[in-house]
């Protein structure tokens, strides 16, 4: 396997660069990055932010493609809105990426709909009664964000050959298994009769015994916040597991949660708390964050009443980015985030003993990211 040379010229390792990704990426040599994990602009103009009005350009994505090693993966968070999601996938394909993988869906319960209630606008007009309860367009409450899984094509003929050549073309799913809770035994199954696919069960020979993996269950392609899929029942056939336990094991913490939310095969990922977002920012001035509306309403939805030191509007959980980094890399690998924001991917990389390069063009967010990462220590 080819060695990972950390002394490549032009690489500023373990730094968050201030500037435009289109320019800063050119400083990085070809085929030098092991993994990309990023939360780029969604093309929505979220909370009135100009930087979110456009999707990443094809030029930037081509640079991302160039710097990745052959067979290396990239995880791009994206909007679930069909038009921008379709354009994002198309642009990734135009840049050269393989997109024939299932995305990872992050579900949560804290979104809110901005749909306009039509009945209020037409009250008192003929036919208004028939439109009671109608809303403009179809703007459902947002509850999921996809993470697009793409790969730079392999140089070798098979994934196995590529893995032997440079360690790429693979994901480390065993590292992402969800451990069993303390009071839970490893599941077993006896195949008394031949099983069929029609029943939704795995085929097994009569008399064969099956035992679950000692390190836990393979996670699915959905991660969940806020217990949105919790049925509230025990022994449910649609069980799901909590990423909290994986995180506890990854950090070698001795105490596991006493209660496990049964949500298999999905993962539960809490949204980042204010404490997590603002760790290390004690010396920063707290500011009010506008959601872009002209009228300032004192509501939790608009956030105008909330003073914040971390003013970035779309901070992702450290645990979520840590999970993606663990899936796509090994210790010592180089992780790139070309849209670093307030630095969550770089923080997760440092915690997991990965080297990292972040790029952020907004001076305010860059300063926040640099200060946040100073507050972080690695696993070792």
Coordinates of C-alpha atoms in Angstrom, one line a residue:
X1 CA 0.0 0.0 0.0
X2 CA 1.2 3.5 -0.8
X3 CA 2.4 5.5 2.2
X4 CA 0.6 8.7 3.2
X5 CA 3.3 11.4 2.9
X6 CA 2.6 14.3 5.2
X7 CA 5.4 16.5 3.8
X8 CA 3.8 17.4 0.5
X9 CA 4.7 20.9 -0.6
X10 CA 1.8 23.4 -0.6
X11 CA -0.2 21.5 2.1
X12 CA -1.0 23.5 5.2
X13 CA -2.0 20.6 7.5
X14 CA -4.1 21.2 10.6
X15 CA -5.1 24.7 9.6
X16 CA -8.2 26.5 8.6
X17 CA -7.4 28.8 5.7
X18 CA -9.2 32.1 5.1
X19 CA -10.2 32.6 1.5
X20 CA -12.1 31.5 -1.5
X21 CA -12.1 27.7 -2.0
X22 CA -11.7 28.2 -5.7
X23 CA -8.3 29.8 -5.1
X24 CA -7.1 28.0 -1.9
X25 CA -7.8 24.5 -3.3
X26 CA -5.2 25.2 -6.0
X27 CA -2.5 25.2 -3.3
X28 CA -3.2 21.5 -2.6
X29 CA -1.4 18.9 -4.8
X30 CA -3.2 16.4 -6.9
X31 CA -4.2 13.1 -5.3
X32 CA -3.3 14.1 -1.8
X33 CA -6.5 14.1 0.2
X34 CA -8.0 11.0 1.8
X35 CA -11.5 12.2 2.5
X36 CA -13.8 15.2 2.0
X37 CA -16.5 15.9 4.6
X38 CA -18.3 19.2 4.1
X39 CA -21.5 21.2 4.6
X40 CA -21.6 23.5 1.5
X41 CA -24.1 26.2 0.6
X42 CA -27.5 24.7 -0.2
X43 CA -28.6 27.1 -2.9
X44 CA -31.5 28.3 -0.7
X45 CA -30.4 31.7 0.7
X46 CA -31.1 30.3 4.2
X47 CA -31.9 33.0 6.8
X48 CA -31.2 35.6 4.1
X49 CA -27.5 34.7 3.8
X50 CA -26.0 35.7 0.4
X51 CA -23.4 32.9 0.6
X52 CA -26.1 30.3 0.7
X53 CA -27.9 31.5 -2.5
X54 CA -25.7 29.5 -4.9
X55 CA -24.6 25.9 -4.9
X56 CA -20.9 25.0 -5.0
X57 CA -19.6 25.8 -8.5
X58 CA -18.4 23.2 -10.9
X59 CA -15.0 24.7 -10.7
X60 CA -14.7 24.2 -7.0
X61 CA -16.0 20.6 -7.2
X62 CA -13.5 19.9 -10.0
X63 CA -10.7 21.1 -7.6
X64 CA -12.1 18.8 -4.9
X65 CA -12.1 16.0 -7.4
X66 CA -8.5 16.8 -8.4
X67 CA -7.0 16.8 -4.9
X68 CA -8.7 13.5 -3.8
X69 CA -6.9 10.3 -4.1
X70 CA -8.2 7.7 -6.5
X71 CA -11.0 5.8 -4.9
X72 CA -11.4 8.3 -2.0
X73 CA -14.9 9.3 -0.8
X74 CA -16.5 12.7 -0.3
X75 CA -19.5 13.4 1.9
X76 CA -21.5 16.5 0.9
X77 CA -24.4 17.6 3.1
X78 CA -27.2 18.9 0.8
X79 CA -30.7 20.3 0.8
X80 CA -33.6 17.9 0.3
X81 CA -35.4 20.3 -2.0
X82 CA -35.7 18.5 -5.3
X83 CA -34.5 21.2 -7.7
X84 CA -31.3 22.1 -5.8
X85 CA -30.6 18.4 -4.9
X86 CA -30.8 17.4 -8.5
X87 CA -28.5 20.2 -9.6
X88 CA -26.0 19.3 -6.9
X89 CA -25.9 15.7 -8.0
X90 CA -25.5 16.7 -11.7
X91 CA -22.7 19.1 -10.9
X92 CA -20.9 16.5 -8.9
X93 CA -21.2 14.1 -11.8
X94 CA -19.9 16.8 -14.2
X95 CA -16.9 17.3 -11.9
X96 CA -16.1 13.6 -12.4
X97 CA -17.4 12.0 -9.2
X98 CA -19.2 8.7 -9.1
X99 CA -22.6 9.1 -7.6
X100 CA -24.0 5.6 -7.7
X101 CA -24.2 5.2 -3.9
X102 CA -27.1 5.6 -1.5
X103 CA -27.1 8.9 0.4
X104 CA -27.1 9.1 4.2
X105 CA -30.2 10.8 5.5
X106 CA -30.1 12.9 8.6
X107 CA -33.6 13.3 10.2
X108 CA -34.6 15.7 12.9
X109 CA -37.7 17.3 14.5
X110 CA -36.7 20.9 14.9
X111 CA -37.5 22.2 11.4
X112 CA -40.5 24.5 10.8
X113 CA -42.5 25.3 7.7
X114 CA -42.5 28.7 6.1
X115 CA -45.6 28.0 4.0
X116 CA -48.0 31.0 3.5
X117 CA -51.6 30.3 4.6
X118 CA -53.7 31.1 1.6
X119 CA -57.0 31.3 3.5
X120 CA -55.8 34.3 5.4
X121 CA -55.0 36.2 2.1
X122 CA -58.4 35.5 0.5
X123 CA -60.7 35.7 3.6
X124 CA -64.1 37.1 2.7
X125 CA -63.7 36.5 -1.1
X126 CA -66.0 34.2 -3.1
X127 CA -64.8 30.6 -2.9
X128 CA -62.6 31.2 0.2
X129 CA -64.5 28.6 2.2
X130 CA -63.4 25.9 -0.2
X131 CA -59.7 26.8 0.4
X132 CA -59.8 26.8 4.2
X133 CA -56.6 25.1 5.4
X134 CA -54.8 25.6 2.1
X135 CA -51.2 26.8 1.9
X136 CA -49.2 28.2 -1.0
X137 CA -47.3 25.6 -3.0
X138 CA -46.1 22.5 -1.1
X139 CA -43.8 23.6 1.7
X140 CA -43.8 20.8 4.2
X141 CA -42.0 21.1 7.5
X142 CA -38.4 20.2 6.8
X143 CA -37.3 17.1 8.8
X144 CA -34.4 15.6 6.8
X145 CA -31.2 16.5 5.1
X146 CA -29.3 14.1 2.7
X147 CA -25.6 13.6 2.8
X148 CA -24.5 12.8 -0.7
X149 CA -22.0 10.0 -0.9
X150 CA -19.7 10.3 -3.9
X151 CA -16.3 8.9 -4.9
X152 CA -13.4 9.7 -7.2
X153 CA -13.2 6.7 -9.6
X154 CA -10.7 4.0 -8.8
X155 CA -7.6 3.6 -10.9
X156 CA -7.6 -0.2 -10.4
X157 CA -10.0 -2.7 -11.8
X158 CA -11.6 -3.7 -8.5
X159 CA -12.3 -2.2 -5.1
X160 CA -10.0 -4.8 -3.5
X161 CA -7.1 -3.9 -5.8
X162 CA -7.6 -0.2 -5.1
X163 CA -7.7 -0.8 -1.4
X164 CA -4.4 -2.7 -1.6
X165 CA -2.8 0.1 -3.7
X166 CA -3.7 3.2 -1.6
X167 CA -6.3 2.1 1.0
X168 CA -9.2 3.7 -0.9
X169 CA -12.3 2.4 -2.6
X170 CA -13.6 1.3 0.8
X171 CA -15.6 2.5 3.8
X172 CA -14.9 1.3 7.3
X173 CA -18.3 0.1 8.3
X174 CA -17.1 -2.1 11.2
X175 CA -15.7 1.1 12.9
X176 CA -19.2 2.5 12.7
X177 CA -21.1 -0.4 14.3
X178 CA -23.5 0.6 17.0
X179 CA -22.4 -1.2 20.2
X180 CA -24.9 -3.2 22.3
X181 CA -26.0 -1.6 25.6
X182 CA -24.8 -3.0 28.9
X183 CA -27.9 -4.9 29.6
X184 CA -28.3 -6.3 26.1
X185 CA -26.8 -9.7 24.9
X186 CA -25.5 -10.3 21.5
X187 CA -28.5 -11.5 19.4
X188 CA -28.6 -15.1 18.1
X189 CA -30.9 -17.0 15.8
X190 CA -31.5 -20.7 15.1
X191 CA -32.6 -21.6 11.5
X192 CA -35.1 -24.4 12.3
X193 CA -36.6 -24.1 8.8
X194 CA -35.4 -22.8 5.5
X195 CA -36.1 -19.0 5.4
X196 CA -37.3 -17.2 2.3
X197 CA -36.8 -13.7 0.9
X198 CA -40.6 -13.3 0.6
X199 CA -40.9 -13.1 4.4
X200 CA -38.2 -10.4 4.6
X201 CA -35.8 -12.7 6.4
X202 CA -32.3 -13.9 5.5
X203 CA -32.0 -17.4 4.0
X204 CA -30.2 -19.9 6.3
X205 CA -29.6 -23.6 6.2
X206 CA -31.7 -25.7 8.5
X207 CA -30.0 -26.2 11.9
X208 CA -27.6 -23.4 11.3
X209 CA -26.9 -21.0 14.2
X210 CA -26.4 -17.3 13.6
X211 CA -24.8 -14.9 16.1
X212 CA -24.5 -11.1 15.8
X213 CA -21.2 -9.3 15.5
X214 CA -19.4 -8.8 18.8
X215 CA -18.9 -5.1 18.1
X216 CA -22.5 -4.3 17.4
X217 CA -24.9 -3.7 14.5
X218 CA -24.1 -2.3 11.1
X219 CA -25.7 1.2 10.9
X220 CA -28.1 2.1 8.2
X221 CA -28.2 5.1 5.8
X222 CA -30.3 7.2 8.1
X223 CA -29.2 9.2 11.2
X224 CA -31.9 10.6 13.5
X225 CA -32.1 13.6 15.8
X226 CA -34.8 14.3 18.4
X227 CA -36.1 10.7 18.6
X228 CA -38.3 11.4 15.6
X229 CA -38.7 7.7 14.8
X230 CA -39.1 6.5 18.4
X231 CA -42.3 4.4 18.6
X232 CA -42.4 4.6 22.4
X233 CA -42.8 0.8 22.6
X234 CA -40.5 -2.1 23.5
X235 CA -39.8 -5.2 21.5
X236 CA -40.9 -3.4 18.3
X237 CA -39.7 -5.2 15.1
X238 CA -38.7 -1.8 13.7
X239 CA -35.9 -1.2 16.1
X240 CA -33.3 1.6 15.7
X241 CA -30.1 2.4 17.5
X242 CA -28.5 5.4 19.1
X243 CA -25.3 7.0 17.8
X244 CA -24.7 8.2 21.4
X245 CA -23.4 4.7 22.3
X246 CA -21.1 4.5 19.3
X247 CA -19.7 7.9 20.4
X248 CA -19.2 6.7 23.9
X249 CA -17.3 3.7 22.7
X250 CA -15.3 5.7 20.2
X251 CA -14.0 7.9 23.0
X252 CA -13.4 4.9 25.3
X253 CA -15.8 6.3 27.9
X254 CA -16.7 3.8 30.6
X255 CA -20.3 4.9 31.3
X256 CA -22.9 4.1 28.6
X257 CA -26.5 5.4 28.7
X258 CA -28.8 3.4 30.9
X259 CA -31.7 3.6 28.4
X260 CA -31.3 2.9 24.7
X261 CA -33.8 4.2 22.3
X262 CA -34.9 1.3 20.2
X263 CA -34.8 2.8 16.8
X264 CA -32.8 0.2 14.6
X265 CA -31.7 0.4 11.8
X266 CA -31.6 4.1 12.1
X267 CA -29.2 6.3 14.2
X268 CA -30.1 9.0 16.7
X269 CA -27.9 12.1 16.4
X270 CA -28.7 15.0 18.7
X271 CA -28.4 18.4 17.1
X272 CA -25.5 20.4 18.5
X273 CA -26.3 22.2 21.8
X274 CA -25.5 25.9 22.3
X275 CA -22.7 24.7 24.7
X276 CA -21.1 22.7 21.9
X277 CA -21.4 25.4 19.3
X278 CA -19.8 28.1 21.6
X279 CA -17.1 26.1 23.4
X280 CA -14.0 28.2 23.4
X281 CA -15.8 31.4 22.4
X282 CA -16.0 33.0 25.9
X283 CA -14.1 36.1 24.7
X284 CA -16.4 36.6 21.7
X285 CA -19.2 39.2 21.7
X286 CA -22.7 37.7 21.7
X287 CA -24.7 39.0 18.7
X288 CA -28.3 38.7 17.6
X289 CA -28.8 36.5 14.6
X290 CA -31.4 37.5 12.0
X291 CA -33.2 35.0 9.8
X292 CA -33.4 37.4 6.9
X293 CA -36.9 38.7 7.4
X294 CA -37.4 42.5 7.5
X295 CA -39.8 42.3 10.5
X296 CA -38.1 41.3 13.7
X297 CA -40.3 39.0 15.7
X298 CA -39.4 37.9 19.3
X299 CA -39.8 34.2 18.6
X300 CA -37.6 31.1 18.8
X301 CA -38.2 30.4 15.1
X302 CA -36.6 33.7 14.0
X303 CA -33.8 33.5 16.5
X304 CA -33.7 37.3 16.8
X305 CA -34.2 37.1 20.5
X306 CA -31.2 34.9 21.0
X307 CA -27.7 36.2 21.7
X308 CA -25.1 34.0 20.2
X309 CA -21.3 33.9 20.1
X310 CA -21.3 31.3 17.3
X311 CA -23.2 33.2 14.6
X312 CA -23.1 30.5 11.9
X313 CA -26.7 29.5 11.2
X314 CA -26.2 25.9 10.1
X315 CA -23.7 24.3 12.6
X316 CA -23.7 20.5 12.3
X317 CA -23.2 18.1 15.3
X318 CA -19.6 17.1 16.0
X319 CA -20.9 13.5 16.4
X320 CA -22.5 13.5 13.0
X321 CA -19.3 14.7 11.3
X322 CA -17.2 12.3 13.4
X323 CA -19.3 9.4 12.2
X324 CA -18.8 10.3 8.6
X325 CA -15.0 10.8 9.1
X326 CA -14.8 7.4 10.8
X327 CA -16.6 5.8 8.0
X328 CA -14.4 7.2 5.3
X329 CA -10.9 7.4 6.8
X330 CA -8.3 6.0 9.2
X331 CA -6.1 7.8 11.8
X332 CA -3.5 9.9 10.3
X333 CA -5.4 10.5 7.0
X334 CA -6.0 14.0 5.7
X335 CA -9.6 15.3 5.8
X336 CA -10.6 18.3 3.7
X337 CA -13.5 20.7 4.3
X338 CA -13.6 23.3 1.6
X339 CA -16.7 25.0 3.2
X340 CA -15.5 24.9 6.8
X341 CA -18.0 27.3 8.3
X342 CA -17.5 27.4 12.1
X343 CA -15.1 24.4 11.9
X344 CA -17.1 21.4 13.0
X345 CA -15.5 19.0 10.5
X346 CA -12.0 20.1 11.5
X347 CA -12.9 19.8 15.2
X348 CA -14.1 16.2 14.6
X349 CA -10.9 15.4 12.6
X350 CA -8.7 16.6 15.5
X351 CA -10.7 14.6 18.0
X352 CA -10.3 11.5 15.9
X353 CA -6.6 11.9 15.2
X354 CA -7.0 12.8 11.6
X355 CA -5.0 15.6 9.9
X356 CA -7.2 18.3 8.3
X357 CA -7.4 21.3 6.0
X358 CA -10.3 23.7 6.3
X359 CA -11.2 26.6 4.0
X360 CA -13.6 29.4 4.9
X361 CA -14.2 32.6 3.1
X362 CA -16.2 34.5 5.7
X363 CA -13.7 36.2 8.2
X364 CA -16.2 36.1 11.0
X365 CA -16.9 32.4 10.7
X366 CA -13.2 31.7 10.1
X367 CA -12.3 33.4 13.4
X368 CA -15.0 31.4 15.2
X369 CA -13.7 28.2 13.7
X370 CA -10.0 28.9 14.6
X371 CA -11.0 29.7 18.2
X372 CA -13.3 26.6 18.6
X373 CA -10.6 24.2 17.4
X374 CA -8.2 25.6 20.0
X375 CA -10.5 24.3 22.7
X376 CA -10.4 20.7 21.4
X377 CA -8.1 17.8 22.3
X378 CA -7.6 14.6 20.4
X379 CA -8.4 11.1 21.6
X380 CA -4.8 10.5 22.5

